[in-house]
Amino acid sequence: MDEPVEKEPRGARRKRETRARLLEAALRLSAERGMEGVAINEITEAADVGFGSFYNHFESKEAIYLALVEAVFEDFAQGLDRLTLGLSDPAEVLAVSIRHTLRRAQREPLWGRFLVREGLSARAASQGLGQYLLRDLHKGIAAGRFKAEDPPMSFMAVGGTVLAVLSAQLHPGSLDASLTGRLDLPVAPRDEVPERAAAMVMRMLGLSTAEAADLVRRPLPEAEATDPGWSGRAVRD
């Protein structure tokens, strides 16, 4: 006979739900304006939480920002690690990570906007996705898969490329009417953008055009492992 599942105390459940609402509100507001432009009272109002209750969960705005970076970036980065666990080629690991990141941003624009806003900050670059990207680049260089005479610049080039493509995805048509029109370039179907971006990064890191194309055509691993778990549900628009 199965043992009865212990019910979560009401107080603990309310505390967890309040914390999740605060994080969700901080995510939405910082995705729009950046955390520097958001006040604590705006977070509590958006979360429908009393101002004083904020300090039951976070010591400061910096504290909720760090928790948010961990929840959004660190959780996703760890999910990518689980997703690519069976892959031995550092180039494929990075290509899969780029494709999944861009596809998730397509599915979850709010998450994508937060990544664009915070992805280039010094704090975000040294945590979560930033530190995982740097690690994967070093692995690829050590294995001889990537050619990078200046690893820090390669790190910035790869990160900047992904964020630029991600930003373009969030503003459909922004390139169609300008760059692609002036250069007489065909507009890439939205579903192909993650693969084209990953292939470009692979070529930038020294892989041949043929090998890069082969890598990004491979089936992606299942994506369930990258779903966010901090609030019990994905935060979507």
PDB file of C-alpha atoms in Angstrom, residues 52-217:
ATOM      1  CA  GLY A  52       6.848  44.895   3.270  1.00  0.00           C
ATOM      2  CA  SER A  53       6.402  41.290   2.168  1.00  0.00           C
ATOM      3  CA  PHE A  54       9.182  41.766  -0.374  1.00  0.00           C
ATOM      4  CA  TYR A  55      11.759  41.708   2.410  1.00  0.00           C
ATOM      5  CA  ASN A  56      10.474  38.381   3.685  1.00  0.00           C
ATOM      6  CA  HIS A  57      11.940  36.890   0.523  1.00  0.00           C
ATOM      7  CA  PHE A  58      14.745  39.178  -0.677  1.00  0.00           C
ATOM      8  CA  GLU A  59      17.104  41.550   1.119  1.00  0.00           C
ATOM      9  CA  SER A  60      17.321  44.045  -1.739  1.00  0.00           C
ATOM     10  CA  LYS A  61      16.734  44.620  -5.430  1.00  0.00           C
ATOM     11  CA  GLU A  62      20.195  43.212  -6.052  1.00  0.00           C
ATOM     12  CA  ALA A  63      19.167  40.037  -4.240  1.00  0.00           C
ATOM     13  CA  ILE A  64      16.070  39.488  -6.367  1.00  0.00           C
ATOM     14  CA  TYR A  65      18.100  40.204  -9.497  1.00  0.00           C
ATOM     15  CA  LEU A  66      20.662  37.567  -8.554  1.00  0.00           C
ATOM     16  CA  ALA A  67      17.864  35.103  -7.785  1.00  0.00           C
ATOM     17  CA  LEU A  68      16.282  35.906 -11.134  1.00  0.00           C
ATOM     18  CA  VAL A  69      19.532  35.390 -13.046  1.00  0.00           C
ATOM     19  CA  GLU A  70      19.984  32.062 -11.311  1.00  0.00           C
ATOM     20  CA  ALA A  71      16.390  31.046 -11.950  1.00  0.00           C
ATOM     21  CA  VAL A  72      16.322  32.069 -15.592  1.00  0.00           C
ATOM     22  CA  PHE A  73      19.894  31.642 -16.823  1.00  0.00           C
ATOM     23  CA  GLU A  74      21.426  29.098 -14.456  1.00  0.00           C
ATOM     24  CA  ASP A  75      18.406  26.797 -14.586  1.00  0.00           C
ATOM     25  CA  PHE A  76      18.371  26.921 -18.386  1.00  0.00           C
ATOM     26  CA  ALA A  77      22.129  26.371 -18.621  1.00  0.00           C
ATOM     27  CA  GLN A  78      21.909  23.335 -16.359  1.00  0.00           C
ATOM     28  CA  GLY A  79      19.040  22.079 -18.503  1.00  0.00           C
ATOM     29  CA  LEU A  80      21.231  22.379 -21.594  1.00  0.00           C
ATOM     30  CA  ASP A  81      23.912  20.358 -19.811  1.00  0.00           C
ATOM     31  CA  ARG A  82      21.401  17.584 -19.174  1.00  0.00           C
ATOM     32  CA  LEU A  83      20.211  17.850 -22.758  1.00  0.00           C
ATOM     33  CA  THR A  84      23.704  17.471 -24.240  1.00  0.00           C
ATOM     34  CA  LEU A  85      24.960  14.906 -21.726  1.00  0.00           C
ATOM     35  CA  GLY A  86      25.221  12.144 -24.341  1.00  0.00           C
ATOM     36  CA  LEU A  87      27.149  14.257 -26.861  1.00  0.00           C
ATOM     37  CA  SER A  88      30.933  13.867 -26.995  1.00  0.00           C
ATOM     38  CA  ASP A  89      31.740  16.443 -29.676  1.00  0.00           C
ATOM     39  CA  PRO A  90      32.200  19.950 -28.176  1.00  0.00           C
ATOM     40  CA  ALA A  91      31.163  21.503 -31.488  1.00  0.00           C
ATOM     41  CA  GLU A  92      27.864  19.630 -31.494  1.00  0.00           C
ATOM     42  CA  VAL A  93      27.280  20.566 -27.849  1.00  0.00           C
ATOM     43  CA  LEU A  94      27.633  24.260 -28.656  1.00  0.00           C
ATOM     44  CA  ALA A  95      25.560  24.001 -31.842  1.00  0.00           C
ATOM     45  CA  VAL A  96      22.738  22.249 -29.979  1.00  0.00           C
ATOM     46  CA  SER A  97      22.870  24.835 -27.178  1.00  0.00           C
ATOM     47  CA  ILE A  98      22.612  27.733 -29.631  1.00  0.00           C
ATOM     48  CA  ARG A  99      19.723  26.152 -31.509  1.00  0.00           C
ATOM     49  CA  HIS A 100      17.795  25.410 -28.312  1.00  0.00           C
ATOM     50  CA  THR A 101      18.412  28.894 -26.924  1.00  0.00           C
ATOM     51  CA  LEU A 102      17.076  30.569 -30.067  1.00  0.00           C
ATOM     52  CA  ARG A 103      14.126  28.204 -30.358  1.00  0.00           C
ATOM     53  CA  ARG A 104      13.139  28.792 -26.758  1.00  0.00           C
ATOM     54  CA  ALA A 105      13.262  32.549 -27.354  1.00  0.00           C
ATOM     55  CA  GLN A 106      10.892  32.037 -30.284  1.00  0.00           C
ATOM     56  CA  ARG A 107       8.475  30.148 -28.035  1.00  0.00           C
ATOM     57  CA  GLU A 108       8.887  32.446 -25.026  1.00  0.00           C
ATOM     58  CA  PRO A 109       9.432  36.070 -26.115  1.00  0.00           C
ATOM     59  CA  LEU A 110       9.458  37.335 -22.528  1.00  0.00           C
ATOM     60  CA  TRP A 111      12.351  35.014 -21.682  1.00  0.00           C
ATOM     61  CA  GLY A 112      14.088  36.115 -24.867  1.00  0.00           C
ATOM     62  CA  ARG A 113      13.723  39.811 -24.062  1.00  0.00           C
ATOM     63  CA  PHE A 114      15.189  39.261 -20.606  1.00  0.00           C
ATOM     64  CA  LEU A 115      18.128  37.418 -22.137  1.00  0.00           C
ATOM     65  CA  VAL A 116      18.759  40.265 -24.592  1.00  0.00           C
ATOM     66  CA  ARG A 117      18.468  42.877 -21.807  1.00  0.00           C
ATOM     67  CA  GLU A 118      20.703  41.135 -19.310  1.00  0.00           C
ATOM     68  CA  GLY A 119      22.826  38.814 -21.424  1.00  0.00           C
ATOM     69  CA  LEU A 120      25.613  41.324 -22.044  1.00  0.00           C
ATOM     70  CA  SER A 121      25.828  42.653 -18.493  1.00  0.00           C
ATOM     71  CA  ALA A 122      29.018  41.944 -16.576  1.00  0.00           C
ATOM     72  CA  ARG A 123      27.079  40.023 -13.927  1.00  0.00           C
ATOM     73  CA  ALA A 124      25.192  37.851 -16.387  1.00  0.00           C
ATOM     74  CA  ALA A 125      28.323  37.166 -18.448  1.00  0.00           C
ATOM     75  CA  SER A 126      30.066  35.730 -15.397  1.00  0.00           C
ATOM     76  CA  GLN A 127      27.100  33.565 -14.362  1.00  0.00           C
ATOM     77  CA  GLY A 128      24.638  31.161 -15.901  1.00  0.00           C
ATOM     78  CA  LEU A 129      24.766  31.039 -19.681  1.00  0.00           C
ATOM     79  CA  GLY A 130      27.920  33.159 -19.821  1.00  0.00           C
ATOM     80  CA  GLN A 131      30.087  30.843 -17.757  1.00  0.00           C
ATOM     81  CA  TYR A 132      28.690  27.782 -19.542  1.00  0.00           C
ATOM     82  CA  LEU A 133      29.456  29.299 -22.950  1.00  0.00           C
ATOM     83  CA  LEU A 134      33.012  30.111 -21.893  1.00  0.00           C
ATOM     84  CA  ARG A 135      33.446  26.566 -20.582  1.00  0.00           C
ATOM     85  CA  ASP A 136      32.155  25.031 -23.827  1.00  0.00           C
ATOM     86  CA  LEU A 137      34.432  27.236 -25.913  1.00  0.00           C
ATOM     87  CA  HIS A 138      37.456  26.166 -23.859  1.00  0.00           C
ATOM     88  CA  LYS A 139      36.482  22.511 -24.273  1.00  0.00           C
ATOM     89  CA  GLY A 140      36.220  22.938 -28.022  1.00  0.00           C
ATOM     90  CA  ILE A 141      39.580  24.703 -28.191  1.00  0.00           C
ATOM     91  CA  ALA A 142      41.271  22.071 -26.008  1.00  0.00           C
ATOM     92  CA  ALA A 143      39.867  19.278 -28.198  1.00  0.00           C
ATOM     93  CA  GLY A 144      41.085  20.993 -31.354  1.00  0.00           C
ATOM     94  CA  ARG A 145      37.539  21.470 -32.647  1.00  0.00           C
ATOM     95  CA  PHE A 146      37.598  25.265 -32.486  1.00  0.00           C
ATOM     96  CA  LYS A 147      40.244  27.636 -33.784  1.00  0.00           C
ATOM     97  CA  ALA A 148      40.382  30.654 -31.503  1.00  0.00           C
ATOM     98  CA  GLU A 149      43.574  32.678 -31.280  1.00  0.00           C
ATOM     99  CA  ASP A 150      41.881  35.061 -28.835  1.00  0.00           C
ATOM    100  CA  PRO A 151      39.407  33.079 -26.653  1.00  0.00           C
ATOM    101  CA  PRO A 152      37.956  36.115 -24.820  1.00  0.00           C
ATOM    102  CA  MET A 153      37.162  37.788 -28.155  1.00  0.00           C
ATOM    103  CA  SER A 154      35.683  34.531 -29.445  1.00  0.00           C
ATOM    104  CA  PHE A 155      33.502  34.396 -26.339  1.00  0.00           C
ATOM    105  CA  MET A 156      32.221  37.913 -26.986  1.00  0.00           C
ATOM    106  CA  ALA A 157      31.762  37.253 -30.697  1.00  0.00           C
ATOM    107  CA  VAL A 158      29.710  34.098 -30.125  1.00  0.00           C
ATOM    108  CA  GLY A 159      27.646  35.631 -27.335  1.00  0.00           C
ATOM    109  CA  GLY A 160      27.072  38.822 -29.297  1.00  0.00           C
ATOM    110  CA  THR A 161      26.040  36.894 -32.405  1.00  0.00           C
ATOM    111  CA  VAL A 162      23.490  34.799 -30.523  1.00  0.00           C
ATOM    112  CA  LEU A 163      22.029  37.839 -28.766  1.00  0.00           C
ATOM    113  CA  ALA A 164      21.850  39.814 -32.023  1.00  0.00           C
ATOM    114  CA  VAL A 165      20.013  36.986 -33.777  1.00  0.00           C
ATOM    115  CA  LEU A 166      17.760  36.564 -30.770  1.00  0.00           C
ATOM    116  CA  SER A 167      16.928  40.275 -30.800  1.00  0.00           C
ATOM    117  CA  ALA A 168      16.104  40.134 -34.508  1.00  0.00           C
ATOM    118  CA  GLN A 169      13.793  37.182 -33.866  1.00  0.00           C
ATOM    119  CA  LEU A 170      11.887  39.245 -31.307  1.00  0.00           C
ATOM    120  CA  HIS A 171      11.301  42.003 -33.872  1.00  0.00           C
ATOM    121  CA  PRO A 172      10.037  40.190 -36.984  1.00  0.00           C
ATOM    122  CA  GLY A 173      10.579  42.184 -40.148  1.00  0.00           C
ATOM    123  CA  SER A 174      13.231  44.471 -38.657  1.00  0.00           C
ATOM    124  CA  LEU A 175      15.870  43.081 -41.010  1.00  0.00           C
ATOM    125  CA  ASP A 176      13.551  42.265 -43.894  1.00  0.00           C
ATOM    126  CA  ALA A 177      12.895  45.912 -44.741  1.00  0.00           C
ATOM    127  CA  SER A 178      16.443  47.171 -44.270  1.00  0.00           C
ATOM    128  CA  LEU A 179      19.523  44.970 -44.500  1.00  0.00           C
ATOM    129  CA  THR A 180      18.060  42.142 -46.573  1.00  0.00           C
ATOM    130  CA  GLY A 181      16.358  44.572 -48.938  1.00  0.00           C
ATOM    131  CA  ARG A 182      19.442  46.722 -49.576  1.00  0.00           C
ATOM    132  CA  LEU A 183      21.687  43.707 -50.090  1.00  0.00           C
ATOM    133  CA  ASP A 184      19.094  41.854 -52.178  1.00  0.00           C
ATOM    134  CA  LEU A 185      19.203  38.909 -49.770  1.00  0.00           C
ATOM    135  CA  PRO A 186      16.452  36.304 -49.417  1.00  0.00           C
ATOM    136  CA  VAL A 187      14.541  36.446 -46.145  1.00  0.00           C
ATOM    137  CA  ALA A 188      15.241  33.351 -44.033  1.00  0.00           C
ATOM    138  CA  PRO A 189      12.161  31.432 -42.856  1.00  0.00           C
ATOM    139  CA  ARG A 190      11.787  31.902 -39.103  1.00  0.00           C
ATOM    140  CA  ASP A 191      12.122  28.177 -38.431  1.00  0.00           C
ATOM    141  CA  GLU A 192      15.539  28.120 -40.111  1.00  0.00           C
ATOM    142  CA  VAL A 193      17.075  31.002 -38.172  1.00  0.00           C
ATOM    143  CA  PRO A 194      18.441  28.930 -35.218  1.00  0.00           C
ATOM    144  CA  GLU A 195      20.169  26.506 -37.599  1.00  0.00           C
ATOM    145  CA  ARG A 196      21.610  29.278 -39.766  1.00  0.00           C
ATOM    146  CA  ALA A 197      22.898  31.111 -36.703  1.00  0.00           C
ATOM    147  CA  ALA A 198      24.477  27.966 -35.254  1.00  0.00           C
ATOM    148  CA  ALA A 199      26.113  27.156 -38.600  1.00  0.00           C
ATOM    149  CA  MET A 200      27.556  30.674 -38.818  1.00  0.00           C
ATOM    150  CA  VAL A 201      29.019  30.392 -35.314  1.00  0.00           C
ATOM    151  CA  MET A 202      30.553  27.023 -36.195  1.00  0.00           C
ATOM    152  CA  ARG A 203      32.191  28.518 -39.304  1.00  0.00           C
ATOM    153  CA  MET A 204      33.389  31.479 -37.235  1.00  0.00           C
ATOM    154  CA  LEU A 205      35.093  29.000 -34.887  1.00  0.00           C
ATOM    155  CA  GLY A 206      36.922  27.267 -37.743  1.00  0.00           C
ATOM    156  CA  LEU A 207      34.657  24.449 -38.919  1.00  0.00           C
ATOM    157  CA  SER A 208      34.199  23.990 -42.652  1.00  0.00           C
ATOM    158  CA  THR A 209      30.949  25.018 -44.302  1.00  0.00           C
ATOM    159  CA  ALA A 210      30.081  21.373 -45.001  1.00  0.00           C
ATOM    160  CA  GLU A 211      30.768  20.230 -41.423  1.00  0.00           C
ATOM    161  CA  ALA A 212      28.854  23.137 -39.929  1.00  0.00           C
ATOM    162  CA  ALA A 213      25.871  22.366 -42.159  1.00  0.00           C
ATOM    163  CA  ASP A 214      25.968  18.705 -41.126  1.00  0.00           C
ATOM    164  CA  LEU A 215      26.049  19.577 -37.412  1.00  0.00           C
ATOM    165  CA  VAL A 216      23.015  21.852 -37.509  1.00  0.00           C
ATOM    166  CA  ARG A 217      20.942  19.392 -39.567  1.00  0.00           C
TER     167      ARG A 217
END
